Amino acid sequence: MHIHKHACVRWSHNLSIQIIHLALFFFASVARVFNAVGRSRVRYRWSFALSLFYAIHCIALIGPPARKGSVRYLLQNKFWPFKLVLFAVCGVSAFAVPDSFFPVFGGIAVFSSSIFILLQIIILIDLAYTWNDEWVKHDSTGWRAAILLACTAMYGASFTALGLMFKWFGGQHCGTHNGWLSATICLIIVVSVLSVVTERGALLPSAIVSLYCTYLVWSAVSDSTPGQCNRLVSGSSNDHAAMIVGAVIAALSLVYSSLTASGAEAAVSTSKDYQSSLDGEETDTYSYWFFHLVFLLGSMYLAMLLTGWKSVDATSGGIDTRSTQAMWVKVASQWVTFALYGWSLIAPLVFPDRDFD
């Protein structure tokens, strides 16, 4: 195995251009979807347009890493005016699709979104560990103080938010919400204790995971029907706040996953790849189709996020006005996050002979 820094710089430049342009397409669709307030079917169509755009790229670019000047290399790294036209065509085409198609698309989006959520959770945990490693390696009083301050701020925000959620969403007749919120507090304490007593653990990753899980339970309980167990006055504003936070997290996950997955492929290669770079044959070492697949899954997730996981009625083509599916998806995501993070802490103890770095 060889690590060649010059090649990494080249791939990083190409990759950065891809991420910037594709992120612009993603955010453009998010902005357009948010403008469709109260029109969930329009949101479904714009999400479908974005999914179609990335699906075309994913299929067209299947294959091994491409050399500079090849057709797939040019399709990936050039022709941005053409891609803009393609994006517009996908947008127009999405509104020509009959309503009867969208129950099918909704089912596919639910499945794809589940995969993206799992990917997003893994990315979050990886980011938490990376953040901690970057700060700990400085080994100075200032950086240790920064870690302590960050942990205090995130734990403080988590427990303050949970206290407010008990006030707004809990109560004598709100057993489900009380259970979710109580379980969140207990699980935060459990993973925090594990992070202290295990060799691999650290408080900063636990604080990050705790804050994210607090956001998930807030997003879940705020989806409940306004009333005794949802006393937050501004229900519509709260829904939009949850959507915005979710969209930002999803977009950051897309960018971070693209950087980490593709960056790892670029940094480390086989001897053959390295010799090829020495011969001056410029080859992108990251997977084009996987790059676009991640954005495709994110586009499907966008459909669910911005419609509150509401299903499409197969008979009328309308959107169900109220669905408990969103609440349970978010709560389940929180439990999976705690489980995966907890496993990352205890796995080295269960399998001491394995390398988990």
CSV table of C-alpha atoms in Angstrom, one decimal:
chain,number,residue,atom,x,y,z
A,1,MET,CA,0.0,0.0,0.0
A,2,HIS,CA,1.3,3.5,-0.9
A,3,ILE,CA,0.1,6.9,0.2
A,4,HIS,CA,0.7,9.6,-2.4
A,5,LYS,CA,0.0,13.1,-1.3
A,6,HIS,CA,0.1,14.8,-4.7
A,7,ALA,CA,-2.6,12.5,-6.0
A,8,CYS,CA,-4.7,13.1,-2.9
A,9,VAL,CA,-4.5,16.9,-3.6
A,10,ARG,CA,-5.7,16.3,-7.2
A,11,TRP,CA,-8.5,14.0,-6.2
A,12,SER,CA,-9.5,16.4,-3.4
A,13,HIS,CA,-9.8,19.3,-5.8
A,14,ASN,CA,-12.0,17.3,-8.3
A,15,LEU,CA,-14.1,16.0,-5.4
A,16,SER,CA,-14.5,19.4,-3.9
A,17,ILE,CA,-15.9,20.7,-7.2
A,18,GLN,CA,-18.3,17.8,-7.4
A,19,ILE,CA,-19.6,18.3,-3.8
A,20,ILE,CA,-20.0,22.1,-4.3
A,21,HIS,CA,-22.0,21.7,-7.5
A,22,LEU,CA,-24.1,18.8,-6.4
A,23,ALA,CA,-24.8,20.4,-3.0
A,24,LEU,CA,-26.0,23.5,-4.8
A,25,PHE,CA,-28.5,21.3,-6.7
A,26,PHE,CA,-29.6,19.7,-3.4
A,27,PHE,CA,-30.0,23.0,-1.6
A,28,ALA,CA,-31.8,24.5,-4.6
A,29,SER,CA,-34.4,21.7,-4.4
A,30,VAL,CA,-34.7,22.1,-0.6
A,31,ALA,CA,-35.4,25.8,-1.1
A,32,ARG,CA,-37.9,25.1,-3.8
A,33,VAL,CA,-39.6,22.5,-1.7
A,34,PHE,CA,-39.9,24.8,1.3
A,35,ASN,CA,-41.7,27.3,-0.9
A,36,ALA,CA,-44.3,24.7,-1.5
A,37,VAL,CA,-45.8,25.3,1.9
A,38,GLY,CA,-49.0,23.2,2.4
A,39,ARG,CA,-48.5,21.4,-0.8
A,40,SER,CA,-47.0,18.0,0.1
A,41,ARG,CA,-47.6,16.6,-3.4
A,42,VAL,CA,-45.4,19.3,-4.9
A,43,ARG,CA,-42.8,18.4,-2.3
A,44,TYR,CA,-43.0,14.8,-3.4
A,45,ARG,CA,-42.6,15.8,-7.1
A,46,TRP,CA,-39.5,18.0,-6.4
A,47,SER,CA,-37.9,15.2,-4.4
A,48,PHE,CA,-38.6,12.8,-7.2
A,49,ALA,CA,-37.0,15.2,-9.7
A,50,LEU,CA,-33.9,15.4,-7.5
A,51,SER,CA,-33.9,11.6,-7.1
A,52,LEU,CA,-34.2,11.2,-10.9
A,53,PHE,CA,-31.3,13.6,-11.5
A,54,TYR,CA,-28.9,11.6,-9.3
A,55,ALA,CA,-30.2,8.2,-10.4
A,56,ILE,CA,-29.3,9.1,-14.0
A,57,HIS,CA,-25.8,10.0,-13.0
A,58,CYS,CA,-25.5,6.9,-10.8
A,59,ILE,CA,-26.5,4.5,-13.7
A,60,ALA,CA,-24.5,6.4,-16.3
A,61,LEU,CA,-21.3,6.3,-14.3
A,62,ILE,CA,-21.2,2.7,-13.1
A,63,GLY,CA,-17.8,1.2,-13.5
A,64,PRO,CA,-14.2,1.3,-12.2
A,65,PRO,CA,-12.3,4.5,-11.6
A,66,ALA,CA,-12.0,6.4,-14.8
A,67,ARG,CA,-8.8,7.9,-16.4
A,68,LYS,CA,-8.6,11.6,-17.3
A,69,GLY,CA,-10.1,12.3,-20.7
A,70,SER,CA,-12.4,9.2,-20.7
A,71,VAL,CA,-16.1,9.6,-21.3
A,72,ARG,CA,-17.0,8.8,-17.7
A,73,TYR,CA,-14.3,11.1,-16.4
A,74,LEU,CA,-15.7,14.0,-18.5
A,75,LEU,CA,-19.3,13.2,-17.5
A,76,GLN,CA,-18.4,13.3,-13.9
A,77,ASN,CA,-16.1,16.4,-13.9
A,78,LYS,CA,-17.3,18.5,-16.8
A,79,PHE,CA,-20.5,19.5,-18.8
A,80,TRP,CA,-22.0,21.5,-16.0
A,81,PRO,CA,-24.3,23.6,-18.3
A,82,PHE,CA,-25.6,20.3,-19.6
A,83,LYS,CA,-26.2,19.0,-16.1
A,84,LEU,CA,-28.1,22.2,-15.3
A,85,VAL,CA,-30.4,21.6,-18.3
A,86,LEU,CA,-30.8,17.9,-17.2
A,87,PHE,CA,-31.8,19.1,-13.7
A,88,ALA,CA,-34.4,21.4,-15.3
A,89,VAL,CA,-35.7,18.6,-17.5
A,90,CYS,CA,-36.0,16.4,-14.5
A,91,GLY,CA,-37.9,19.1,-12.6
A,92,VAL,CA,-40.4,19.6,-15.5
A,93,SER,CA,-40.8,15.9,-16.1
A,94,ALA,CA,-41.7,15.3,-12.4
A,95,PHE,CA,-44.8,17.4,-12.9
A,96,ALA,CA,-45.9,15.4,-15.9
A,97,VAL,CA,-45.9,12.1,-13.9
A,98,PRO,CA,-49.4,11.0,-12.9
A,99,ASP,CA,-50.5,11.0,-9.3
A,100,SER,CA,-50.9,7.2,-9.3
A,101,PHE,CA,-47.1,6.8,-9.5
A,102,PHE,CA,-46.4,8.6,-6.2
A,103,PRO,CA,-47.7,5.9,-3.8
A,104,VAL,CA,-45.0,3.6,-5.4
A,105,PHE,CA,-42.4,6.3,-5.1
A,106,GLY,CA,-43.4,6.9,-1.5
A,107,GLY,CA,-42.8,3.3,-0.7
A,108,ILE,CA,-39.4,3.3,-2.4
A,109,ALA,CA,-38.6,6.5,-0.6
A,110,VAL,CA,-39.4,5.0,2.8
A,111,PHE,CA,-37.1,2.1,2.2
A,112,SER,CA,-34.3,4.3,0.8
A,113,SER,CA,-34.7,6.8,3.6
A,114,SER,CA,-34.2,4.0,6.2
A,115,ILE,CA,-30.9,3.2,4.6
A,116,PHE,CA,-29.9,6.9,4.5
A,117,ILE,CA,-30.8,7.3,8.2
A,118,LEU,CA,-28.6,4.4,9.1
A,119,LEU,CA,-25.8,5.9,7.0
A,120,GLN,CA,-26.4,9.3,8.7
A,121,ILE,CA,-26.1,7.7,12.2
A,122,ILE,CA,-22.9,5.9,11.3
A,123,ILE,CA,-21.5,9.2,9.9
A,124,LEU,CA,-22.5,11.1,13.1
A,125,ILE,CA,-20.7,8.6,15.3
A,126,ASP,CA,-17.6,8.6,13.1
A,127,LEU,CA,-17.7,12.5,13.1
A,128,ALA,CA,-17.9,12.5,16.9
A,129,TYR,CA,-14.9,10.2,17.3
A,130,THR,CA,-12.9,12.2,14.6
A,131,TRP,CA,-13.7,15.5,16.3
A,132,ASN,CA,-12.6,14.1,19.7
A,133,ASP,CA,-9.4,12.7,18.2
A,134,GLU,CA,-8.5,16.0,16.5
A,135,TRP,CA,-8.9,17.9,19.7
A,136,VAL,CA,-7.3,15.4,22.1
A,137,LYS,CA,-4.1,15.0,20.0
A,138,HIS,CA,-3.1,18.6,20.7
A,139,ASP,CA,-2.6,17.6,24.4
A,140,SER,CA,-2.6,21.1,25.8
A,141,THR,CA,-4.4,22.9,28.6
A,142,GLY,CA,-6.2,25.2,26.1
A,143,TRP,CA,-7.6,22.3,24.1
A,144,ARG,CA,-8.6,20.3,27.1
A,145,ALA,CA,-10.5,23.4,28.3
A,146,ALA,CA,-12.2,23.6,24.9
A,147,ILE,CA,-13.3,19.9,25.2
A,148,LEU,CA,-14.6,20.5,28.7
A,149,LEU,CA,-16.5,23.7,27.5
A,150,ALA,CA,-18.0,21.9,24.5
A,151,CYS,CA,-19.1,18.9,26.6
A,152,THR,CA,-20.7,21.2,29.2
A,153,ALA,CA,-22.5,23.2,26.5
A,154,MET,CA,-23.9,20.2,24.7
A,155,TYR,CA,-24.9,18.3,27.9
A,156,GLY,CA,-26.4,21.5,29.2
A,157,ALA,CA,-28.4,22.0,26.0
A,158,SER,CA,-29.6,18.4,26.0
A,159,PHE,CA,-30.9,18.4,29.5
A,160,THR,CA,-32.4,21.9,29.3
A,161,ALA,CA,-34.2,20.9,26.1
A,162,LEU,CA,-35.5,17.6,27.7
A,163,GLY,CA,-36.7,19.6,30.7
A,164,LEU,CA,-38.7,21.9,28.4
A,165,MET,CA,-40.0,19.0,26.5
A,166,PHE,CA,-41.5,17.5,29.7
A,167,LYS,CA,-43.2,20.8,30.2
A,168,TRP,CA,-44.5,21.1,26.6
A,169,PHE,CA,-45.1,17.5,25.6
A,170,GLY,CA,-45.3,15.5,28.8
A,171,GLY,CA,-47.9,15.3,31.6
A,172,GLN,CA,-50.2,13.0,33.5
A,173,HIS,CA,-52.0,11.7,30.4
A,174,CYS,CA,-49.0,11.6,28.0
A,175,GLY,CA,-47.5,8.2,28.9
A,176,THR,CA,-45.8,7.7,25.5
A,177,HIS,CA,-44.1,11.0,25.5
A,178,ASN,CA,-43.1,10.6,29.1
A,179,GLY,CA,-41.6,7.2,28.3
A,180,TRP,CA,-39.6,8.5,25.3
A,181,LEU,CA,-38.2,11.5,27.2
A,182,SER,CA,-37.4,9.4,30.3
A,183,ALA,CA,-35.7,6.7,28.2
A,184,THR,CA,-33.6,9.5,26.5
A,185,ILE,CA,-32.4,10.7,29.8
A,186,CYS,CA,-31.5,7.2,31.0
A,187,LEU,CA,-29.7,6.3,27.8
A,188,ILE,CA,-27.7,9.6,27.8
A,189,ILE,CA,-26.6,8.7,31.4
A,190,VAL,CA,-25.8,5.1,30.3
A,191,VAL,CA,-23.6,6.0,27.3
A,192,SER,CA,-21.9,8.8,29.3
A,193,VAL,CA,-21.0,6.4,32.1
A,194,LEU,CA,-19.7,3.8,29.5
A,195,SER,CA,-17.6,6.5,27.8
A,196,VAL,CA,-15.9,7.2,31.1
A,197,VAL,CA,-15.3,3.6,32.3
A,198,THR,CA,-14.3,2.1,28.9
A,199,GLU,CA,-10.8,2.5,27.4
A,200,ARG,CA,-12.1,3.6,24.0
A,201,GLY,CA,-14.7,6.1,25.4
A,202,ALA,CA,-14.5,9.9,25.7
A,203,LEU,CA,-17.1,12.5,26.9
A,204,LEU,CA,-17.0,14.6,23.8
A,205,PRO,CA,-18.4,11.9,21.4
A,206,SER,CA,-21.0,11.1,24.1
A,207,ALA,CA,-22.0,14.7,24.3
A,208,ILE,CA,-22.4,15.0,20.5
A,209,VAL,CA,-24.5,11.8,20.4
A,210,SER,CA,-26.6,12.9,23.3
A,211,LEU,CA,-27.4,16.3,21.7
A,212,TYR,CA,-28.3,14.6,18.4
A,213,CYS,CA,-30.6,12.1,20.2
A,214,THR,CA,-32.2,15.0,22.0
A,215,TYR,CA,-33.0,16.6,18.7
A,216,LEU,CA,-34.5,13.3,17.4
A,217,VAL,CA,-36.8,12.9,20.4
A,218,TRP,CA,-37.8,16.6,20.1
A,219,SER,CA,-38.6,16.1,16.4
A,220,ALA,CA,-40.6,13.0,17.3
A,221,VAL,CA,-42.8,14.5,20.1
A,222,SER,CA,-43.3,17.7,18.1
A,223,ASP,CA,-45.0,15.7,15.4
A,224,SER,CA,-47.8,14.7,17.7
A,225,THR,CA,-51.3,16.3,17.4
A,226,PRO,CA,-51.6,19.7,19.0
A,227,GLY,CA,-53.5,19.3,22.3
A,228,GLN,CA,-52.8,18.2,25.8
A,229,CYS,CA,-49.6,16.3,24.9
A,230,ASN,CA,-48.4,19.0,22.5
A,231,ARG,CA,-48.8,22.4,24.2
A,232,LEU,CA,-46.2,24.2,22.1
A,233,VAL,CA,-48.1,27.2,20.8
A,234,SER,CA,-46.5,27.7,17.4
A,235,GLY,CA,-47.1,24.2,15.9
A,236,SER,CA,-46.5,25.3,12.3
A,237,SER,CA,-43.3,27.1,13.1
A,238,ASN,CA,-42.1,24.1,15.2
A,239,ASP,CA,-42.7,21.8,12.2
A,240,HIS,CA,-40.7,24.0,9.9
A,241,ALA,CA,-37.9,24.3,12.5
A,242,ALA,CA,-37.7,20.5,12.7
A,243,MET,CA,-37.6,20.3,8.9
A,244,ILE,CA,-34.9,22.9,8.6
A,245,VAL,CA,-32.7,21.2,11.2
A,246,GLY,CA,-33.3,17.9,9.6
A,247,ALA,CA,-32.5,19.2,6.1
A,248,VAL,CA,-29.2,20.8,7.3
A,249,ILE,CA,-28.1,17.6,9.1
A,250,ALA,CA,-29.0,15.6,5.9
A,251,ALA,CA,-27.0,17.9,3.7
A,252,LEU,CA,-24.0,17.9,6.0
A,253,SER,CA,-24.2,14.1,6.1
A,254,LEU,CA,-24.1,14.0,2.3
A,255,VAL,CA,-21.1,16.2,2.1
A,256,TYR,CA,-19.2,14.5,5.0
A,257,SER,CA,-20.0,11.0,3.7
A,258,SER,CA,-18.8,11.9,0.2
A,259,LEU,CA,-15.6,13.4,1.6
A,260,THR,CA,-14.8,10.5,4.0
A,261,ALA,CA,-15.7,7.6,1.7
A,262,SER,CA,-14.0,9.1,-1.4
A,263,GLY,CA,-11.1,10.7,0.5
A,264,ALA,CA,-10.2,7.3,2.0
A,265,GLU,CA,-10.1,5.8,-1.5
A,266,ALA,CA,-8.0,8.6,-2.7
A,267,ALA,CA,-5.5,8.6,0.1
A,268,VAL,CA,-4.7,4.9,0.1
A,269,SER,CA,-4.3,2.8,-3.1
A,270,THR,CA,-2.7,-0.3,-4.4
A,271,SER,CA,0.8,-0.5,-5.8
A,272,LYS,CA,-0.6,-0.6,-9.3
A,273,ASP,CA,-2.6,2.6,-8.7
A,274,TYR,CA,0.4,4.3,-7.4
A,275,GLN,CA,2.6,3.3,-10.3
A,276,SER,CA,-0.1,4.5,-12.7
A,277,SER,CA,0.0,8.0,-11.0
A,278,LEU,CA,3.8,8.0,-11.3
A,279,ASP,CA,3.5,7.3,-15.0
A,280,GLY,CA,1.4,10.5,-15.3
A,281,GLU,CA,-1.9,8.7,-16.0
A,282,GLU,CA,-4.4,10.7,-14.0
A,283,THR,CA,-7.1,8.5,-12.6
A,284,ASP,CA,-9.9,9.4,-10.2
A,285,THR,CA,-9.8,6.8,-7.4
A,286,TYR,CA,-13.2,7.4,-5.9
A,287,SER,CA,-16.3,5.6,-7.0
A,288,TYR,CA,-18.5,7.8,-9.2
A,289,TRP,CA,-21.6,5.7,-9.0
A,290,PHE,CA,-21.4,5.4,-5.2
A,291,PHE,CA,-20.9,9.1,-4.9
A,292,HIS,CA,-24.2,9.7,-6.7
A,293,LEU,CA,-25.9,6.8,-4.9
A,294,VAL,CA,-25.4,8.6,-1.5
A,295,PHE,CA,-27.0,11.8,-3.0
A,296,LEU,CA,-29.8,9.6,-4.4
A,297,LEU,CA,-30.6,8.2,-1.0
A,298,GLY,CA,-30.5,11.7,0.5
A,299,SER,CA,-33.0,12.9,-2.1
A,300,MET,CA,-35.4,10.1,-1.1
A,301,TYR,CA,-34.9,11.1,2.5
A,302,LEU,CA,-35.7,14.6,1.5
A,303,ALA,CA,-39.2,13.5,0.4
A,304,MET,CA,-39.9,11.9,3.7
A,305,LEU,CA,-38.4,14.7,5.8
A,306,LEU,CA,-40.4,17.5,4.1
A,307,THR,CA,-43.7,15.6,4.1
A,308,GLY,CA,-43.4,14.4,7.7
A,309,TRP,CA,-43.2,10.8,6.5
A,310,LYS,CA,-46.9,11.1,5.3
A,311,SER,CA,-47.9,8.5,2.8
A,312,VAL,CA,-49.6,9.1,-0.5
A,313,ASP,CA,-53.2,7.9,-0.8
A,314,ALA,CA,-53.3,5.4,-3.7
A,315,THR,CA,-57.0,6.2,-4.5
A,316,SER,CA,-57.1,10.0,-4.4
A,317,GLY,CA,-53.4,10.8,-4.8
A,318,GLY,CA,-53.5,13.1,-1.8
A,319,ILE,CA,-51.3,13.1,1.3
A,320,ASP,CA,-52.5,11.7,4.6
A,321,THR,CA,-53.0,14.7,6.9
A,322,ARG,CA,-51.7,13.0,10.1
A,323,SER,CA,-49.3,10.1,10.5
A,324,THR,CA,-47.7,8.6,13.5
A,325,GLN,CA,-45.1,7.0,11.2
A,326,ALA,CA,-42.8,10.0,11.5
A,327,MET,CA,-42.7,9.9,15.3
A,328,TRP,CA,-41.8,6.2,15.4
A,329,VAL,CA,-39.2,6.5,12.7
A,330,LYS,CA,-37.4,9.3,14.6
A,331,VAL,CA,-37.7,7.4,18.0
A,332,ALA,CA,-36.4,4.2,16.4
A,333,SER,CA,-33.5,6.2,14.8
A,334,GLN,CA,-32.6,7.5,18.3
A,335,TRP,CA,-32.6,4.0,19.7
A,336,VAL,CA,-30.4,2.8,16.9
A,337,THR,CA,-28.0,5.7,17.5
A,338,PHE,CA,-27.7,4.9,21.1
A,339,ALA,CA,-27.3,1.2,20.4
A,340,LEU,CA,-24.6,1.7,17.7
A,341,TYR,CA,-22.6,4.2,19.8
A,342,GLY,CA,-22.9,2.0,22.9
A,343,TRP,CA,-21.7,-1.0,20.9
A,344,SER,CA,-18.7,1.0,19.7
A,345,LEU,CA,-17.8,1.5,23.3
A,346,ILE,CA,-18.2,-2.1,24.5
A,347,ALA,CA,-17.1,-4.0,21.4
A,348,PRO,CA,-13.4,-3.7,22.2
A,349,LEU,CA,-14.1,-5.3,25.5
A,350,VAL,CA,-16.2,-8.1,24.0
A,351,PHE,CA,-13.7,-8.8,21.2
A,352,PRO,CA,-10.3,-7.7,22.6
A,353,ASP,CA,-8.3,-9.4,19.8
A,354,ARG,CA,-9.9,-7.2,17.1
A,355,ASP,CA,-8.7,-3.8,16.0
A,356,PHE,CA,-11.5,-1.2,16.2
A,357,ASP,CA,-9.4,1.9,15.4
